XYZ file of C-alpha atoms in Angstrom:
578
model
C 45.186 -32.676 40.101
C 48.360 -34.735 39.836
C 47.250 -38.177 40.968
C 44.165 -40.231 40.139
C 42.254 -43.109 41.731
C 39.584 -44.994 39.765
C 37.240 -47.395 41.530
C 37.197 -51.000 40.329
C 34.258 -51.936 42.574
C 31.405 -53.817 40.960
C 30.890 -57.277 39.517
C 34.030 -59.393 39.258
C 34.576 -62.972 38.063
C 34.961 -65.670 40.725
C 35.799 -69.366 40.901
C 36.438 -71.926 43.630
C 39.633 -73.973 43.358
C 39.013 -76.963 45.682
C 41.794 -79.062 44.105
C 44.325 -76.196 44.340
C 45.119 -76.605 40.680
C 44.701 -72.975 39.638
C 48.335 -71.985 40.070
C 49.715 -74.968 38.172
C 47.082 -74.632 35.414
C 47.774 -70.915 34.910
C 44.453 -69.464 36.023
C 46.529 -66.304 36.397
C 45.865 -65.762 32.699
C 42.097 -66.223 32.985
C 39.573 -68.300 34.934
C 38.202 -71.342 33.064
C 34.631 -71.410 34.453
C 33.921 -68.289 36.493
C 30.700 -66.925 37.940
C 29.930 -63.296 38.767
C 30.713 -61.969 42.265
C 30.237 -58.475 43.730
C 33.206 -56.583 45.156
C 33.399 -55.470 47.923
C 31.586 -58.274 49.725
C 32.141 -61.616 51.414
C 31.361 -64.502 49.082
C 29.698 -66.883 51.560
C 26.155 -65.557 51.888
C 25.497 -65.375 48.150
C 25.447 -69.164 47.932
C 22.506 -71.426 48.719
C 24.461 -74.649 49.343
C 26.389 -75.528 52.492
C 29.631 -76.576 50.774
C 29.803 -73.234 48.947
C 28.786 -71.044 51.881
C 31.278 -72.762 54.212
C 33.998 -73.152 51.576
C 37.549 -73.431 52.904
C 40.546 -73.416 50.585
C 41.737 -71.712 47.388
C 39.528 -69.458 45.253
C 40.084 -66.833 42.570
C 38.886 -63.419 41.442
C 39.288 -61.838 38.009
C 38.621 -58.347 36.630
C 39.314 -56.662 33.292
C 40.022 -52.953 33.575
C 41.023 -50.109 31.264
C 44.120 -47.991 31.884
C 43.881 -44.531 30.257
C 46.437 -43.447 27.715
C 47.048 -40.428 29.964
C 48.027 -42.560 32.971
C 50.731 -41.177 35.218
C 54.215 -42.649 35.462
C 53.349 -45.108 38.226
C 50.301 -47.381 38.256
C 49.108 -49.392 41.239
C 46.262 -51.697 42.170
C 45.148 -51.034 45.736
C 42.890 -53.487 47.608
C 41.443 -52.405 50.962
C 41.910 -56.017 52.069
C 41.950 -59.583 50.742
C 41.053 -62.276 53.291
C 43.257 -64.044 54.340
C 46.178 -64.416 51.912
C 46.604 -63.543 48.263
C 48.802 -63.583 45.182
C 47.962 -60.841 42.670
C 48.656 -61.328 38.945
C 48.321 -58.584 36.336
C 48.354 -59.625 32.681
C 49.714 -62.990 33.857
C 52.609 -61.529 35.856
C 52.832 -61.838 39.640
C 52.835 -58.330 41.126
C 52.130 -58.851 44.854
C 51.859 -61.400 47.666
C 50.211 -60.660 50.986
C 49.422 -62.448 54.243
C 46.646 -61.086 56.459
C 43.039 -60.298 55.670
C 42.300 -56.873 57.163
C 44.852 -54.378 55.842
C 45.626 -53.001 52.373
C 47.326 -54.899 49.578
C 49.155 -52.652 47.112
C 50.497 -54.014 43.815
C 52.783 -51.940 41.583
C 51.722 -52.781 38.018
C 53.628 -49.994 36.253
C 55.793 -52.355 34.202
C 53.041 -54.806 33.225
C 49.970 -52.713 32.321
C 49.202 -51.507 28.802
C 48.068 -47.880 28.713
C 45.154 -47.092 26.439
C 44.105 -50.740 26.575
C 42.212 -53.328 28.602
C 44.218 -55.208 31.229
C 43.394 -58.186 33.412
C 43.973 -58.829 37.108
C 43.618 -62.364 38.512
C 43.949 -63.060 42.228
C 44.596 -66.339 44.007
C 43.084 -66.219 47.493
C 43.060 -68.683 50.380
C 40.898 -68.436 53.516
C 42.145 -71.401 55.553
C 43.228 -70.827 59.153
C 46.129 -72.222 61.117
C 48.254 -71.383 64.122
C 50.466 -69.025 62.108
C 47.565 -66.873 60.885
C 45.938 -63.926 62.590
C 43.248 -64.718 63.580
C 44.199 -68.264 64.569
C 42.361 -71.461 63.816
C 42.524 -74.765 61.985
C 40.251 -76.908 59.815
C 38.516 -80.252 59.978
C 38.082 -82.733 57.158
C 34.555 -84.112 56.963
C 33.658 -87.675 56.065
C 32.993 -86.473 52.521
C 36.588 -85.237 52.270
C 35.536 -81.582 52.310
C 37.520 -79.159 54.460
C 35.635 -76.938 56.882
C 37.276 -74.186 58.865
C 37.494 -74.451 62.654
C 38.232 -70.968 64.012
C 39.702 -70.305 67.450
C 37.282 -67.377 67.704
C 33.550 -66.756 67.870
C 32.687 -65.039 64.603
C 32.150 -66.300 61.082
C 35.234 -66.640 58.892
C 33.939 -64.357 56.143
C 36.390 -64.116 53.244
C 37.032 -62.585 49.856
C 37.708 -59.095 48.540
C 35.708 -57.389 51.258
C 36.822 -53.790 50.751
C 37.106 -51.425 47.826
C 39.628 -51.785 45.002
C 41.236 -48.838 43.212
C 43.402 -48.290 40.172
C 45.857 -45.635 41.409
C 47.998 -43.526 39.096
C 50.871 -41.444 40.467
C 53.579 -39.186 39.010
C 57.188 -40.404 38.995
C 58.016 -38.106 41.916
C 55.211 -38.546 44.398
C 54.163 -38.162 48.019
C 54.129 -41.614 49.649
C 53.166 -40.947 53.257
C 53.080 -38.394 56.055
C 52.668 -38.311 59.817
C 51.517 -35.693 62.307
C 51.610 -35.210 66.070
C 50.301 -32.426 68.259
C 51.288 -30.208 71.184
C 48.883 -27.832 72.936
C 49.995 -24.521 74.439
C 47.079 -22.711 75.980
C 44.736 -21.719 73.168
C 47.367 -22.463 70.526
C 48.651 -25.710 69.031
C 51.688 -26.981 67.190
C 51.342 -29.608 64.464
C 54.631 -31.416 63.917
C 54.805 -33.208 60.578
C 57.005 -35.455 58.471
C 56.510 -36.119 54.759
C 57.903 -39.122 52.897
C 58.353 -38.900 49.109
C 59.662 -40.977 46.260
C 62.040 -38.916 44.181
C 63.624 -35.566 44.871
C 61.789 -32.268 45.115
C 60.742 -29.349 47.275
C 57.943 -29.865 49.782
C 55.477 -27.273 51.057
C 52.779 -27.891 53.648
C 49.683 -25.825 54.387
C 46.947 -26.155 56.980
C 43.440 -24.987 56.087
C 40.577 -24.551 58.537
C 37.025 -25.840 58.068
C 36.253 -22.831 55.843
C 39.358 -23.572 53.704
C 41.182 -20.513 55.028
C 44.952 -20.749 55.428
C 45.966 -20.858 59.089
C 49.576 -22.106 58.909
C 52.248 -23.103 56.394
C 55.789 -24.414 56.316
C 58.420 -25.733 53.902
C 60.489 -28.872 54.031
C 59.980 -32.594 54.555
C 59.908 -32.103 58.318
C 58.667 -29.151 60.297
C 56.014 -27.554 62.472
C 52.755 -25.734 61.766
C 51.848 -23.204 64.454
C 48.102 -22.702 64.847
C 46.782 -19.791 66.861
C 43.450 -20.173 68.660
C 43.255 -23.762 67.519
C 39.938 -25.554 67.194
C 40.395 -28.925 68.856
C 39.011 -32.266 67.763
C 36.757 -33.256 70.648
C 34.733 -36.349 71.477
C 31.330 -36.037 69.751
C 32.338 -32.520 68.656
C 34.822 -32.979 65.862
C 36.648 -30.133 64.147
C 38.790 -31.016 61.157
C 41.539 -29.091 59.422
C 42.858 -29.988 55.960
C 46.561 -30.623 55.529
C 47.763 -29.889 51.981
C 51.132 -31.344 50.974
C 52.638 -30.220 47.661
C 55.730 -31.691 46.009
C 57.493 -29.439 43.512
C 60.255 -30.078 41.013
C 62.128 -27.176 39.461
C 59.594 -24.859 41.049
C 56.579 -26.565 39.476
C 54.111 -28.744 41.392
C 54.204 -32.427 40.399
C 52.084 -33.999 43.146
C 49.611 -32.905 45.800
C 47.967 -34.760 48.666
C 45.140 -33.514 50.915
C 43.605 -35.087 53.978
C 41.532 -33.992 56.939
C 43.207 -34.108 60.325
C 42.102 -33.228 63.854
C 44.212 -31.473 66.479
C 43.962 -33.398 69.736
C 46.168 -34.999 72.375
C 45.764 -38.306 74.225
C 47.472 -39.279 77.457
C 47.138 -41.519 80.492
C 47.412 -39.736 83.818
C 46.974 -41.832 86.938
C 43.718 -43.766 86.507
C 42.321 -41.494 83.794
C 42.500 -41.249 80.029
C 42.677 -37.633 78.910
C 41.800 -36.194 75.522
C 42.981 -32.590 75.203
C 43.696 -32.665 78.919
C 40.154 -33.627 79.908
C 39.126 -36.920 81.532
C 36.958 -38.959 79.147
C 34.491 -41.750 79.905
C 34.401 -44.196 76.994
C 30.872 -45.497 76.430
C 30.058 -47.681 73.486
C 30.536 -51.051 71.896
C 32.536 -53.925 70.722
C 31.470 -54.301 67.078
C 31.917 -56.502 64.064
C 31.972 -55.731 60.386
C 28.937 -57.924 59.833
C 25.631 -57.505 58.031
C 23.057 -59.667 56.303
C 24.068 -60.753 52.753
C 27.165 -58.491 52.731
C 28.967 -60.533 55.379
C 32.048 -58.460 56.208
C 31.938 -56.411 53.011
C 32.038 -52.644 53.458
C 28.856 -50.777 52.519
C 28.256 -47.032 52.930
C 24.563 -47.453 53.759
C 25.293 -49.918 56.572
C 28.049 -47.659 57.897
C 25.670 -44.696 57.937
C 23.008 -46.689 59.782
C 25.575 -47.885 62.341
C 26.670 -44.331 63.075
C 23.104 -43.139 63.471
C 22.392 -46.006 65.892
C 25.531 -45.225 67.878
C 24.642 -41.542 68.117
C 21.057 -42.444 69.072
C 22.376 -44.367 72.097
C 24.724 -41.435 72.922
C 27.769 -43.696 72.525
C 31.137 -42.067 71.909
C 33.481 -45.008 71.269
C 33.926 -48.500 69.828
C 36.669 -51.092 69.541
C 37.442 -52.567 66.128
C 36.967 -56.061 67.457
C 38.808 -58.086 66.378
C 40.662 -56.628 63.399
C 41.298 -53.265 61.725
C 38.133 -52.059 59.970
C 37.685 -50.567 56.516
C 39.359 -47.158 56.234
C 36.060 -45.500 55.398
C 34.858 -46.145 58.968
C 37.796 -44.216 60.427
C 37.069 -41.241 58.193
C 33.460 -41.255 59.359
C 34.630 -41.379 62.984
C 36.977 -38.477 62.311
C 33.996 -36.434 61.116
C 31.577 -37.570 63.827
C 33.904 -37.365 66.826
C 33.576 -41.076 67.619
C 36.600 -42.571 69.409
C 38.226 -45.805 68.205
C 40.302 -48.428 69.995
C 42.112 -49.932 67.010
C 42.816 -53.668 67.254
C 45.003 -56.096 65.311
C 43.449 -59.491 64.400
C 45.416 -61.357 67.081
C 42.514 -63.406 68.373
C 42.657 -67.123 69.165
C 46.177 -67.211 70.627
C 45.203 -69.650 73.342
C 46.626 -72.801 74.826
C 45.095 -76.245 74.546
C 45.977 -79.460 76.359
C 48.837 -77.719 78.180
C 50.463 -76.363 75.009
C 52.328 -73.063 75.303
C 51.145 -71.005 72.289
C 54.105 -68.636 72.576
C 56.461 -71.525 71.898
C 54.318 -73.497 69.442
C 52.365 -70.890 67.409
C 54.719 -69.508 64.700
C 53.057 -66.084 64.644
C 55.559 -63.646 66.123
C 56.972 -62.173 62.909
C 53.535 -61.818 61.332
C 52.117 -60.235 64.493
C 54.868 -57.607 64.473
C 54.229 -56.816 60.820
C 50.472 -56.430 61.326
C 51.057 -53.993 64.208
C 53.402 -51.922 62.047
C 51.018 -52.001 59.082
C 47.970 -51.044 61.151
C 49.750 -48.098 62.747
C 51.132 -47.031 59.346
C 47.605 -47.000 57.905
C 45.750 -45.407 60.835
C 48.322 -43.197 62.575
C 46.927 -39.874 61.319
C 43.287 -40.443 62.279
C 42.301 -38.268 65.261
C 39.572 -40.780 66.147
C 42.152 -43.460 67.023
C 43.104 -42.958 70.678
C 44.428 -46.394 71.626
C 46.044 -49.438 70.022
C 44.972 -52.949 71.036
C 47.559 -55.669 70.445
C 45.019 -58.505 70.484
C 41.985 -60.085 72.075
C 41.728 -62.778 74.760
C 45.064 -64.575 74.495
C 46.239 -67.069 77.100
C 48.000 -64.895 79.688
C 47.622 -67.082 82.784
C 48.827 -70.628 82.050
C 52.274 -69.533 80.870
C 52.595 -66.093 82.472
C 56.333 -65.570 81.918
C 56.182 -66.556 78.243
C 53.082 -64.434 77.790
C 54.717 -61.403 79.380
C 57.851 -61.722 77.241
C 55.743 -61.996 74.085
C 53.169 -59.269 74.725
C 55.309 -56.681 76.472
C 57.821 -56.628 73.623
C 54.892 -56.010 71.243
C 53.720 -53.246 73.593
C 57.125 -51.595 73.247
C 57.048 -52.050 69.473
C 53.693 -50.261 69.210
C 54.963 -47.324 71.241
C 58.114 -47.118 69.134
C 56.144 -47.269 65.869
C 53.440 -44.686 66.608
C 54.617 -41.086 66.011
C 51.902 -39.860 68.417
C 52.772 -42.455 71.086
C 49.155 -43.291 71.887
C 48.240 -45.598 74.790
C 48.625 -49.331 74.121
C 46.488 -52.106 75.562
C 45.684 -55.792 75.318
C 42.176 -57.130 75.894
C 42.187 -60.029 78.345
C 39.597 -62.773 78.782
C 37.837 -64.287 81.800
C 40.960 -65.715 83.378
C 42.831 -65.969 86.644
C 43.650 -62.285 86.862
C 46.059 -62.787 89.748
C 48.283 -65.057 87.618
C 48.022 -62.761 84.591
C 51.033 -60.413 84.697
C 50.540 -59.081 81.149
C 47.293 -57.133 81.406
C 48.407 -55.042 84.371
C 51.529 -53.954 82.415
C 49.488 -52.216 79.710
C 48.683 -48.496 79.686
C 44.986 -49.279 80.119
C 43.567 -52.469 81.644
C 40.898 -53.786 79.264
C 38.880 -56.749 80.495
C 36.250 -58.973 78.871
C 33.993 -60.386 81.574
C 30.806 -62.445 81.466
C 29.905 -62.896 85.127
C 26.292 -64.053 85.107
C 26.400 -65.483 81.593
C 29.176 -67.956 80.771
C 29.942 -68.435 84.463
C 27.496 -68.065 87.356
C 24.886 -68.291 84.601
C 21.687 -66.479 85.472
C 22.714 -65.789 89.089
C 23.177 -62.033 89.049
C 23.711 -61.777 92.816
C 26.694 -64.132 92.634
C 27.817 -62.448 89.393
C 27.978 -59.019 91.048
C 29.806 -60.496 94.039
C 32.447 -62.093 91.789
C 32.764 -58.945 89.695
C 33.376 -56.807 92.781
C 36.043 -59.181 94.052
C 37.894 -58.681 90.788
C 37.373 -54.915 90.721
C 38.894 -54.753 94.199
C 42.000 -56.381 92.702
C 42.223 -53.954 89.799
C 41.787 -50.950 92.072
C 45.101 -51.844 93.745
C 46.953 -51.695 90.400
C 46.522 -47.899 90.087
C 45.662 -48.210 86.398
C 42.762 -46.938 84.310
C 40.379 -49.872 83.793
C 37.547 -50.369 81.328
C 35.370 -53.311 80.441
C 35.668 -54.011 76.725
C 33.160 -56.868 76.623
C 30.248 -57.798 78.858
C 26.833 -58.972 77.855
C 24.125 -61.580 77.611
C 22.415 -63.152 74.615
C 18.869 -61.906 74.020
C 16.740 -63.249 71.207
C 14.646 -60.353 69.946
C 10.999 -60.878 70.816
C 11.483 -63.255 73.758
C 9.903 -61.605 76.810
C 9.454 -62.880 80.354
C 7.721 -61.552 83.485
C 10.639 -62.923 85.507
C 13.912 -62.112 83.697
C 15.485 -65.335 82.462
C 18.450 -65.978 80.213
C 17.924 -65.236 76.492
C 15.001 -62.889 77.204
C 15.251 -59.170 76.494
C 14.332 -58.481 80.131
C 17.299 -60.525 81.402
C 19.680 -58.653 79.101
C 18.517 -55.330 80.563
C 18.679 -56.588 84.147
C 22.176 -58.007 83.512
C 23.435 -54.585 82.404
C 21.674 -52.648 85.155
C 23.185 -54.791 87.882
C 26.726 -54.710 86.491
C 26.721 -51.039 85.561
C 25.836 -50.252 89.153
C 29.093 -51.924 90.210
C 31.186 -49.995 87.677
C 29.648 -46.709 88.818
C 31.113 -47.213 92.294
C 34.689 -47.268 90.975
C 36.584 -44.030 90.356
C 39.346 -45.791 88.382
C 36.839 -47.065 85.817
C 37.134 -45.198 82.476
C 34.631 -46.906 80.216
C 32.144 -49.589 79.297
C 31.887 -51.385 75.968
C 28.828 -53.552 75.515
C 29.260 -56.855 73.704
C 27.880 -56.408 71.121
C 26.614 -53.505 69.060
C 24.509 -55.863 66.907
C 23.854 -59.576 66.524
C 26.396 -61.215 64.212
C 27.095 -64.445 62.353
C 29.151 -67.278 63.865
C 29.930 -70.854 62.950
C 27.066 -73.178 63.809
C 27.142 -74.883 67.185
C 25.038 -75.819 70.184
C 25.832 -72.506 71.955
C 24.590 -70.367 69.060
C 21.134 -70.017 67.505
C 21.468 -68.189 64.179
C 24.640 -66.483 65.391
C 25.587 -64.523 68.477
C 22.574 -62.689 69.948
C 24.350 -60.384 72.373
C 23.689 -57.316 70.250
C 21.791 -54.318 71.584
C 20.505 -54.217 68.018
C 19.444 -57.090 65.817
C 21.573 -57.891 62.803
C 19.152 -55.692 60.813
C 19.871 -52.822 63.298
C 16.520 -52.865 65.090
C 16.854 -51.918 68.793
C 16.174 -54.386 71.570
C 15.030 -53.274 75.024
C 18.670 -52.990 76.136
C 19.363 -50.412 73.434
C 16.654 -48.198 74.903
C 18.120 -48.744 78.370
C 21.603 -47.640 77.274
C 20.159 -44.667 75.381
C 18.761 -43.478 78.701
C 21.869 -44.371 80.725
C 24.460 -42.892 78.385
C 22.350 -39.794 77.891
C 22.931 -39.090 81.593
C 26.652 -40.000 81.590
C 28.720 -37.080 80.240
C 31.589 -37.667 77.822
C 33.970 -35.662 80.005
C 34.598 -35.675 83.739
C 32.127 -38.393 84.773
C 31.637 -37.912 88.515
C 30.672 -41.006 90.510
């Protein structure tokens, strides 16, 4: 009505810049020898040569686009993400710089675009890793002189414009953001809101139910909407209202913004996580944005298939391991009632050769900014019930430094989130008695591979070691969940006696360990690693990627998927009684 967003997805122009000469040679005005490249998508898997597929360094995108004569007062280019760092030029003028590959990049192009004409955007991108990036890594230089990335993490460093791009047109006075939080009072609910605008004006807010009937309204930039007999957003039973925010000037509307929201509360009480006051058992997956050919590029068909597979297994939750996902996934979770643990890309913050990463990795400022940006983007999604500050950092070798670093980020997340959701950090297979960080989080999230990476194949010893650790966590009086556990299984390998890499071993691994979790009343959830097989860098530990998926990379179920479909079908979402 008052604002417009036009998709710029499709075929773009693309060019590698291995000599890093593009900036000095003014490729911002146009690429000299481009090829076509689809957006959104990762670039790697379109190439048939190793140097191109594994390319590390500078590269460029270019797109010509038309801006209507009727464009609003403000014009923006909005990228869902650009991995990992970018400089955006429009008509040869720099309009944005961004560090970080998994959150939006917004460029104000109001003063440089020509309305009623064709314009050009050129983007310098770099996908190298270092110890100041999130995720962390480095690169090697081969004998040929070619750089190849060396990640400090176990997934492929897919790069490019991997999410949708929009041309956004806004009025001069416009709604910039809003936030909501909820309070329940018997059958009723109160929706507290704040609206942030650019320019002066009068603000009105309405709440519509699923049938678009008005149920509450208020005026002002800050206020409360009182909802009688509220329909709550529940796990696997989502109910969504529509919040309608209108900005008026001199009594006339100049901008309007609508979005679906869900009324629900989240809290930690003792050793339980409660949604709307009910104890929830979180059953589901660690995932990756990863699919054949697309790499990490968002695709609606893949997203739909993933949701159908998750519902088929009776899962109710996943963690966005190890980075914030495309926004479209959160909207689907809002509609489906799937719970999300939302994670920043702080993976690979580990020590090597006795080096303290909290003193040597220059990442603190960037880490803070990513936390703020993720919460700013995702704060209004009812599906998001927990923030994860990172995955598998070193928390044991330098425990005091680790605590100082991570606990201050914990406090930052709580201060930033208007709904004050629980905050966690996912810890690795470490010396849990030396680790003083994990136990300070709202929820203890552990990644454990007893019987795979350690005590390999010996499930008796694995269960013994697991129970020793669970005895420790029981004394902490915290809710505990396992956010990664699993075993590689190559689809089609079958054995009479379960052995590692067979589908039978994967099932036996889960049966034995789940039996241990079921004995523990403080245990609030289980996340299999992984939802589906995914690409990694090549190495002697990986055969065509990581094979720990319950589904193949093409989303075909292994035996373990059928096992969890049966198990989770018998484990209720609420009030799991052991």
